[in-house]
Amino acid sequence: MKFSCLKEKIEKALIIAERFSGKNLTLPILSNILLETYDNFIRITATNLEHAVQINIPGKVHREGKISVPAKIISSLVQSIKEDKIDLEEKQGNLLLSTENKDIKINGISGEDFPLIPAVKKQQGFKINGLNLRTAIEKVIPAVSISDFKPEFTGIFFKIINKELKIVATDTFRLAEYKLEIDNKNNNFSFIIPYQMMQELIRIISTDEEIKISYGENQVLFEIGDIKITSRIIEGLFPDYENIIPKNFENTSFIIKNQFKDSVKTSAIFTSKIMEVSLKIRNKQLEIKSGNQDVGEYKNIIAIHTSNPDNEMKVSFNYKYLLDGLNSLDEEEIFFGCNSENSPSLFHNKSDQYFLYILMPIKIS
C-alpha cells in the first residue's frame, strides 16, 4: 500500500476513527485502525464490535494494499504534523509516514487480521436532513437512562410511521420526544440505538447534508457523505410511551422561559438530597421554592398566563431534570401543563409541539 493525501483530510478521519476503536485484552487488534487503498481513496476503518466506522479519503493511490496500526498512535502523530501533505506506505508489515521534513515508522499488523465489518442487510430505510437529525438527538439525549437495569432505556428509540420520525428517550423519570418529517417510502418500523452511538453522531454531523439511514437485522447503518457508521441495535421492546403523554390538563400556563430557568437554577443551591424544587401556581403567578435546613430557603415569584388562575396547583420536580427540559426548549415563552402533584406534567414550546418533555413529579410525603 502506498498513498498520498492532504493532512487535513486524514487528520479529521483519524480523530473520528480513534473514538470508534476499542480496548479488549483478548482481542488487542480492536485498538487498531485498518488502512486500505482502492481506486483513488484510502479507507479508514475502526470498530469495537458494538459499532464501527468507515471513512473514505480522496488522494493518490500509488500501490494498493492494507495495514492495521494503533489508532491512538497514528492519530496523535498526524495531529502533530504541520505540513499539508502526507505520504503513507506499507513496507514489511510497518507503516511509513513521510512529509517534507519527517520520516516516521509505525509498527503494524497485517490487515488480514482486522475484524470484518458485517454488511447491514437492508430491510428498511429513509433519508433525513443532517442538522435536523442532530438537533433532535441533542434535545432528547439528556433523558436516556444511565442504568443498565432496563437495557431498552439506555438508547434512543426511533419510530417511523409513514413520513414521520419520532425520536424518543426516557429514564422513567422523564421522557423526551422529537418529531421530524422524513423521506420514507417503506413500511412502518422502529429500533433502539445505544447512547454512545448517538453521542458520536452528534459529534460527526456538522452540515445539513442528507443522511441515509438503513435498518437491518440487529443493525443500523448511517451514511453521511464519505462516512459510514454501523451500530448494533438494542434488543428489547420500547414501552408504549404515548399512553403516558397527558392530553388534558387541570391547569395550563405560558411562562417566560429564561425567568423560569434562572429561578430554578438559583433554587438548586437550596435543595435537599432529593434535589426537589416546588412549584405553586395561583393568581396568575408561579412560585418557585426550595429549602434545606442546613443551608436555608429560597422563594421566587414570577408572573405567568394561566388558564385557571383561581385553582391552586402544587407540584415538585427534580431540579436537574426540570432544567434539562427547559434547556431543550427554544422559544421565549413555553407551555406548562399539569394535573396534580402525582401526575406527569408536560412542557413544550408555545407555538408548536414538535418537541415534548414529560416530567414525573417527586412525591414528597
Coordinates of C-alpha atoms in Angstrom, one line a residue:
M1 CA 0.0 0.0 0.0
K2 CA 1.2 3.5 -0.9
F3 CA -0.9 6.6 -0.8
S4 CA -0.7 10.4 -0.7
C5 CA -3.3 12.7 0.7
L6 CA -3.9 16.1 2.4
K7 CA -3.0 16.1 6.1
E8 CA -6.3 18.0 6.9
K9 CA -8.4 15.2 5.4
I10 CA -6.8 12.3 7.1
E11 CA -6.4 14.0 10.4
K12 CA -10.2 14.5 10.7
A13 CA -10.9 11.0 9.7
L14 CA -8.4 9.6 12.2
I15 CA -9.8 11.6 15.1
I16 CA -13.2 10.1 14.4
A17 CA -11.9 6.6 13.9
E18 CA -9.9 6.6 17.2
R19 CA -13.2 7.2 19.1
F20 CA -14.6 4.0 17.5
S21 CA -11.6 1.8 18.3
G22 CA -12.0 -0.5 21.3
K23 CA -10.0 -1.8 24.3
N24 CA -10.1 -5.5 24.6
L25 CA -7.4 -7.6 26.3
T26 CA -8.5 -10.8 24.5
L27 CA -8.6 -9.0 21.1
P28 CA -6.0 -6.2 21.2
I29 CA -6.3 -5.5 17.4
L30 CA -9.5 -3.6 18.3
S31 CA -7.4 -0.8 19.5
N32 CA -6.0 -0.5 15.9
I33 CA -7.5 1.0 12.8
L34 CA -7.4 -0.5 9.3
L35 CA -5.9 1.5 6.4
E36 CA -6.7 0.1 2.9
T37 CA -6.5 1.6 -0.6
Y38 CA -8.7 1.2 -3.6
D39 CA -9.3 3.3 -6.7
N40 CA -8.4 6.9 -5.6
F41 CA -9.3 6.5 -2.0
I42 CA -7.9 5.3 1.3
R43 CA -10.5 3.8 3.6
I44 CA -10.0 4.1 7.4
T45 CA -11.9 1.5 9.4
A46 CA -12.3 1.2 13.2
T47 CA -14.6 -0.9 15.4
N48 CA -15.1 -2.1 18.9
L49 CA -17.5 -4.9 17.7
E50 CA -20.5 -2.9 19.0
H51 CA -20.2 -0.2 16.4
A52 CA -17.9 0.6 13.5
V53 CA -16.9 3.5 11.2
Q54 CA -15.5 3.5 7.7
I55 CA -14.3 6.8 6.2
N56 CA -13.1 7.3 2.6
I57 CA -10.5 9.9 2.0
P58 CA -9.6 11.1 -1.6
G59 CA -6.0 11.1 -2.6
K60 CA -3.5 9.5 -5.0
V61 CA -3.0 5.7 -4.8
H62 CA 0.5 4.6 -5.9
R63 CA 0.0 1.0 -4.8
E64 CA -2.9 -0.9 -3.4
G65 CA -2.8 -2.8 -0.1
K66 CA -3.8 -2.6 3.6
I67 CA -2.3 -2.5 7.0
S68 CA -3.5 -2.2 10.6
V69 CA -1.9 0.2 13.1
P70 CA -2.6 1.5 16.6
A71 CA -5.4 4.2 16.4
K72 CA -4.1 6.4 19.2
I73 CA -0.5 6.5 17.9
I74 CA -1.3 7.4 14.3
S75 CA -3.9 9.9 15.2
S76 CA -1.6 11.7 17.6
L77 CA 1.3 11.7 15.1
V78 CA -0.8 13.1 12.3
Q79 CA -2.2 15.8 14.5
S80 CA 1.4 16.9 15.4
I81 CA 2.4 17.3 11.7
K82 CA 2.4 20.8 10.3
E83 CA 2.9 20.1 6.6
D84 CA 0.0 20.0 4.3
K85 CA 0.7 16.7 2.5
I86 CA 1.3 13.2 3.9
D87 CA 2.6 10.0 2.2
L88 CA 1.8 6.7 3.7
E89 CA 3.4 3.4 2.7
E90 CA 3.1 -0.2 4.0
K91 CA 6.5 -1.8 4.0
Q92 CA 7.5 -5.2 5.5
G93 CA 4.5 -5.1 7.9
N94 CA 5.1 -1.5 9.0
L95 CA 3.6 1.9 8.1
L96 CA 6.0 4.5 6.8
L97 CA 4.6 8.0 7.2
S98 CA 6.5 10.7 5.3
T99 CA 6.2 14.5 4.9
E100 CA 8.6 17.1 3.5
N101 CA 10.6 17.2 6.8
K102 CA 9.6 14.0 8.6
D103 CA 10.0 10.2 8.3
I104 CA 8.2 8.1 10.8
K105 CA 7.8 4.3 11.1
I106 CA 4.8 2.8 13.0
N107 CA 4.9 -0.9 13.8
G108 CA 1.9 -2.5 12.1
I109 CA -0.2 -5.7 12.0
S110 CA -1.4 -7.5 8.8
G111 CA -4.6 -6.0 7.6
E112 CA -5.9 -9.6 7.1
D113 CA -6.2 -9.9 10.9
F114 CA -8.5 -7.0 11.3
P115 CA -12.1 -7.9 12.1
L116 CA -14.6 -7.8 9.2
I117 CA -17.3 -5.3 9.4
P118 CA -20.6 -7.1 8.7
A119 CA -22.7 -5.6 6.0
V120 CA -26.2 -4.4 7.1
K121 CA -28.9 -6.5 5.4
K122 CA -31.0 -3.5 4.5
Q123 CA -34.7 -4.1 5.1
Q124 CA -36.0 -0.6 5.6
G125 CA -34.5 2.9 5.2
F126 CA -35.1 6.6 4.9
K127 CA -33.3 9.9 4.3
I128 CA -33.2 12.9 6.6
N129 CA -31.5 16.3 6.8
G130 CA -28.3 16.1 8.9
L131 CA -28.7 19.2 11.1
N132 CA -32.4 18.3 11.8
L133 CA -31.3 14.9 13.0
R134 CA -28.5 16.3 15.2
T135 CA -30.9 18.8 16.8
A136 CA -33.5 16.0 17.5
I137 CA -30.8 13.8 19.2
E138 CA -29.4 16.7 21.2
K139 CA -32.9 17.5 22.5
V140 CA -33.8 14.0 23.7
I141 CA -30.4 12.6 24.8
P142 CA -30.5 14.0 28.3
A143 CA -33.5 11.7 29.1
V144 CA -31.6 8.5 28.3
S145 CA -31.2 6.2 31.3
I146 CA -27.7 5.7 32.8
S147 CA -28.9 2.5 34.5
D148 CA -28.5 -0.9 32.8
F149 CA -31.5 -2.3 34.7
K150 CA -33.7 -1.9 31.6
P151 CA -31.4 -2.0 28.5
E152 CA -34.1 -0.6 26.2
F153 CA -33.9 2.7 28.1
T154 CA -30.1 3.0 27.6
G155 CA -30.6 4.1 24.0
I156 CA -32.7 6.4 21.8
F157 CA -35.9 5.0 20.2
F158 CA -36.5 5.7 16.5
K159 CA -40.1 5.1 15.5
I160 CA -41.1 5.6 11.8
I161 CA -44.7 6.0 10.9
N162 CA -45.3 6.9 7.2
K163 CA -43.4 10.1 6.7
E164 CA -43.0 11.0 10.4
L165 CA -40.0 10.1 12.6
K166 CA -40.3 10.1 16.3
I167 CA -37.1 10.2 18.3
V168 CA -37.7 9.3 21.9
A169 CA -35.7 8.8 25.2
T170 CA -36.7 8.0 28.7
D171 CA -35.3 7.0 32.1
T172 CA -38.8 6.6 33.6
F173 CA -38.5 9.9 35.5
R174 CA -38.9 12.0 32.3
L175 CA -39.5 11.4 28.7
A176 CA -38.5 13.5 25.7
E177 CA -39.9 13.1 22.2
Y178 CA -38.9 15.0 19.0
K179 CA -40.9 14.7 15.7
L180 CA -39.4 15.1 12.2
E181 CA -40.7 14.8 8.7
I182 CA -38.7 12.3 6.6
D183 CA -38.4 10.9 3.1
N184 CA -39.8 7.4 3.8
K185 CA -41.2 5.0 1.2
N186 CA -41.1 1.9 3.4
N187 CA -43.4 0.2 5.9
N188 CA -43.6 1.4 9.5
F189 CA -40.7 0.2 11.7
S190 CA -38.7 1.1 14.8
F191 CA -35.4 0.4 16.6
I192 CA -33.3 1.5 19.6
I193 CA -29.8 2.8 19.1
P194 CA -27.2 2.8 22.0
Y195 CA -26.5 6.1 23.8
Q196 CA -22.8 6.0 22.9
M197 CA -23.6 5.8 19.2
M198 CA -25.9 8.8 19.5
Q199 CA -23.2 10.8 21.1
E200 CA -20.8 10.0 18.2
L201 CA -23.5 11.1 15.6
I202 CA -23.8 14.4 17.3
R203 CA -20.1 15.0 17.1
I204 CA -19.8 13.9 13.5
I205 CA -22.8 15.6 11.9
S206 CA -21.8 19.2 11.0
T207 CA -23.8 20.2 7.9
D208 CA -27.3 19.9 6.6
E209 CA -26.3 17.3 4.0
E210 CA -28.7 14.4 3.5
I211 CA -28.1 11.4 5.7
K212 CA -29.3 7.9 4.7
I213 CA -30.3 5.6 7.5
S214 CA -30.8 1.9 6.7
Y215 CA -32.2 -0.6 9.2
G216 CA -31.5 -4.3 9.0
E217 CA -31.5 -7.3 11.3
N218 CA -29.9 -6.3 14.6
Q219 CA -28.0 -3.4 12.9
V220 CA -28.5 0.1 11.6
L221 CA -26.3 2.0 9.0
F222 CA -25.8 5.8 8.8
E223 CA -24.3 7.1 5.6
I224 CA -23.0 10.7 6.0
G225 CA -21.1 11.7 2.9
D226 CA -17.9 9.7 2.8
I227 CA -18.6 8.3 6.3
K228 CA -20.4 5.0 7.0
I229 CA -21.3 4.2 10.6
T230 CA -22.7 0.8 11.6
S231 CA -24.2 0.1 15.0
R232 CA -25.8 -2.7 16.8
I233 CA -29.4 -2.3 17.8
I234 CA -30.5 -2.7 21.5
E235 CA -32.7 -5.7 21.8
G236 CA -36.0 -5.4 23.7
L237 CA -39.3 -3.5 23.3
F238 CA -39.6 0.2 24.0
P239 CA -42.7 0.8 26.1
D240 CA -45.9 2.2 24.6
Y241 CA -44.9 5.6 25.9
E242 CA -47.6 7.6 24.1
N243 CA -50.2 6.4 26.7
I244 CA -48.4 8.4 29.4
I245 CA -48.4 11.7 27.5
P246 CA -51.1 13.8 29.1
K247 CA -53.8 15.0 26.7
N248 CA -55.9 17.2 29.1
F249 CA -54.9 19.4 32.0
E250 CA -56.4 21.0 35.0
N251 CA -54.1 23.9 34.6
T252 CA -52.2 25.2 31.5
S253 CA -49.7 28.1 31.8
F254 CA -47.4 30.1 29.5
I255 CA -44.2 31.1 31.2
I256 CA -41.2 33.3 30.1
K257 CA -38.6 30.6 29.8
N258 CA -35.5 32.5 30.9
Q259 CA -37.2 33.8 34.0
F260 CA -38.3 30.3 35.0
K261 CA -34.9 28.8 34.2
D262 CA -32.9 31.3 36.1
S263 CA -35.1 30.9 39.2
V264 CA -34.8 27.1 39.1
K265 CA -31.0 27.4 38.8
T266 CA -30.9 29.6 41.9
S267 CA -33.3 27.3 43.8
A268 CA -30.8 24.4 43.2
I269 CA -28.5 26.0 45.8
F270 CA -31.0 25.3 48.5
T271 CA -32.3 21.9 47.5
S272 CA -32.1 18.8 49.7
K273 CA -30.6 15.4 48.9
I274 CA -33.6 14.5 46.6
M275 CA -32.9 17.8 44.7
E276 CA -36.5 18.9 44.7
V277 CA -37.9 22.3 43.7
S278 CA -41.5 23.0 44.5
L279 CA -43.8 24.9 42.1
K280 CA -47.1 26.5 43.0
I281 CA -49.5 28.2 40.6
R282 CA -52.1 30.6 41.9
N283 CA -53.5 34.0 40.9
K284 CA -51.5 34.2 37.6
Q285 CA -48.3 33.7 39.5
L286 CA -45.7 30.9 39.6
E287 CA -43.9 30.4 42.9
I288 CA -40.6 28.5 42.8
K289 CA -39.4 27.3 46.2
S290 CA -36.7 25.1 47.7
G291 CA -35.3 24.6 51.1
N292 CA -32.6 22.8 53.1
Q293 CA -32.3 23.0 56.9
D294 CA -28.5 23.1 56.6
V295 CA -28.4 25.9 54.0
G296 CA -31.6 28.0 54.1
E297 CA -34.7 28.7 51.9
Y298 CA -35.3 30.2 48.6
K299 CA -38.6 31.5 47.1
N300 CA -39.2 33.5 43.9
I301 CA -42.5 34.5 42.3
I302 CA -42.9 35.3 38.5
A303 CA -45.9 36.4 36.6
I304 CA -47.5 33.9 34.2
H305 CA -50.5 33.4 31.9
T306 CA -52.6 30.6 33.3
S307 CA -55.9 29.0 32.2
N308 CA -57.3 28.6 35.7
P309 CA -56.0 31.3 38.0
D310 CA -58.4 30.6 40.8
N311 CA -57.3 26.9 41.1
E312 CA -54.2 26.4 43.2
M313 CA -51.8 23.8 41.8
K314 CA -48.7 22.4 43.5
V315 CA -46.1 20.0 42.1
S316 CA -42.4 19.2 42.9
F317 CA -39.7 18.2 40.5
N318 CA -36.1 17.1 40.5
Y319 CA -34.5 20.5 39.6
K320 CA -31.9 18.9 37.3
Y321 CA -34.5 17.1 35.2
L322 CA -36.6 20.3 35.1
L323 CA -33.6 22.3 33.8
D324 CA -32.8 19.6 31.2
G325 CA -36.3 20.1 29.8
L326 CA -36.1 23.9 29.9
N327 CA -32.7 23.9 28.2
S328 CA -34.2 21.9 25.3
L329 CA -36.9 24.4 24.6
D330 CA -36.2 27.1 22.1
E331 CA -38.8 29.8 22.4
E332 CA -39.0 32.8 24.7
E333 CA -42.4 31.6 26.1
I334 CA -43.1 28.0 26.9
F335 CA -46.2 25.8 27.7
F336 CA -46.5 24.1 31.0
G337 CA -49.5 21.7 31.6
C338 CA -50.2 19.9 34.9
N339 CA -53.0 18.0 36.6
S340 CA -51.9 17.0 40.1
E341 CA -48.9 16.7 42.4
N342 CA -48.7 13.0 41.4
S343 CA -49.4 13.1 37.7
P344 CA -46.9 13.7 34.8
S345 CA -46.5 17.3 33.6
L346 CA -45.8 18.4 30.0
F347 CA -43.6 21.1 28.6
H348 CA -43.3 22.3 25.0
N349 CA -42.7 25.5 23.0
K350 CA -45.6 27.9 22.9
S351 CA -46.1 27.9 19.1
D352 CA -45.5 24.2 18.3
Q353 CA -45.4 20.7 19.7
Y354 CA -42.6 19.0 17.6
F355 CA -40.7 18.6 20.9
L356 CA -42.4 17.3 24.1
Y357 CA -40.9 16.9 27.5
I358 CA -42.8 14.9 30.1
L359 CA -41.7 15.1 33.7
M360 CA -42.8 12.9 36.6
P361 CA -43.1 14.8 39.9
I362 CA -41.3 14.0 43.1
K363 CA -43.7 12.6 45.7
I364 CA -43.0 14.3 49.0
S365 CA -44.7 12.7 52.0

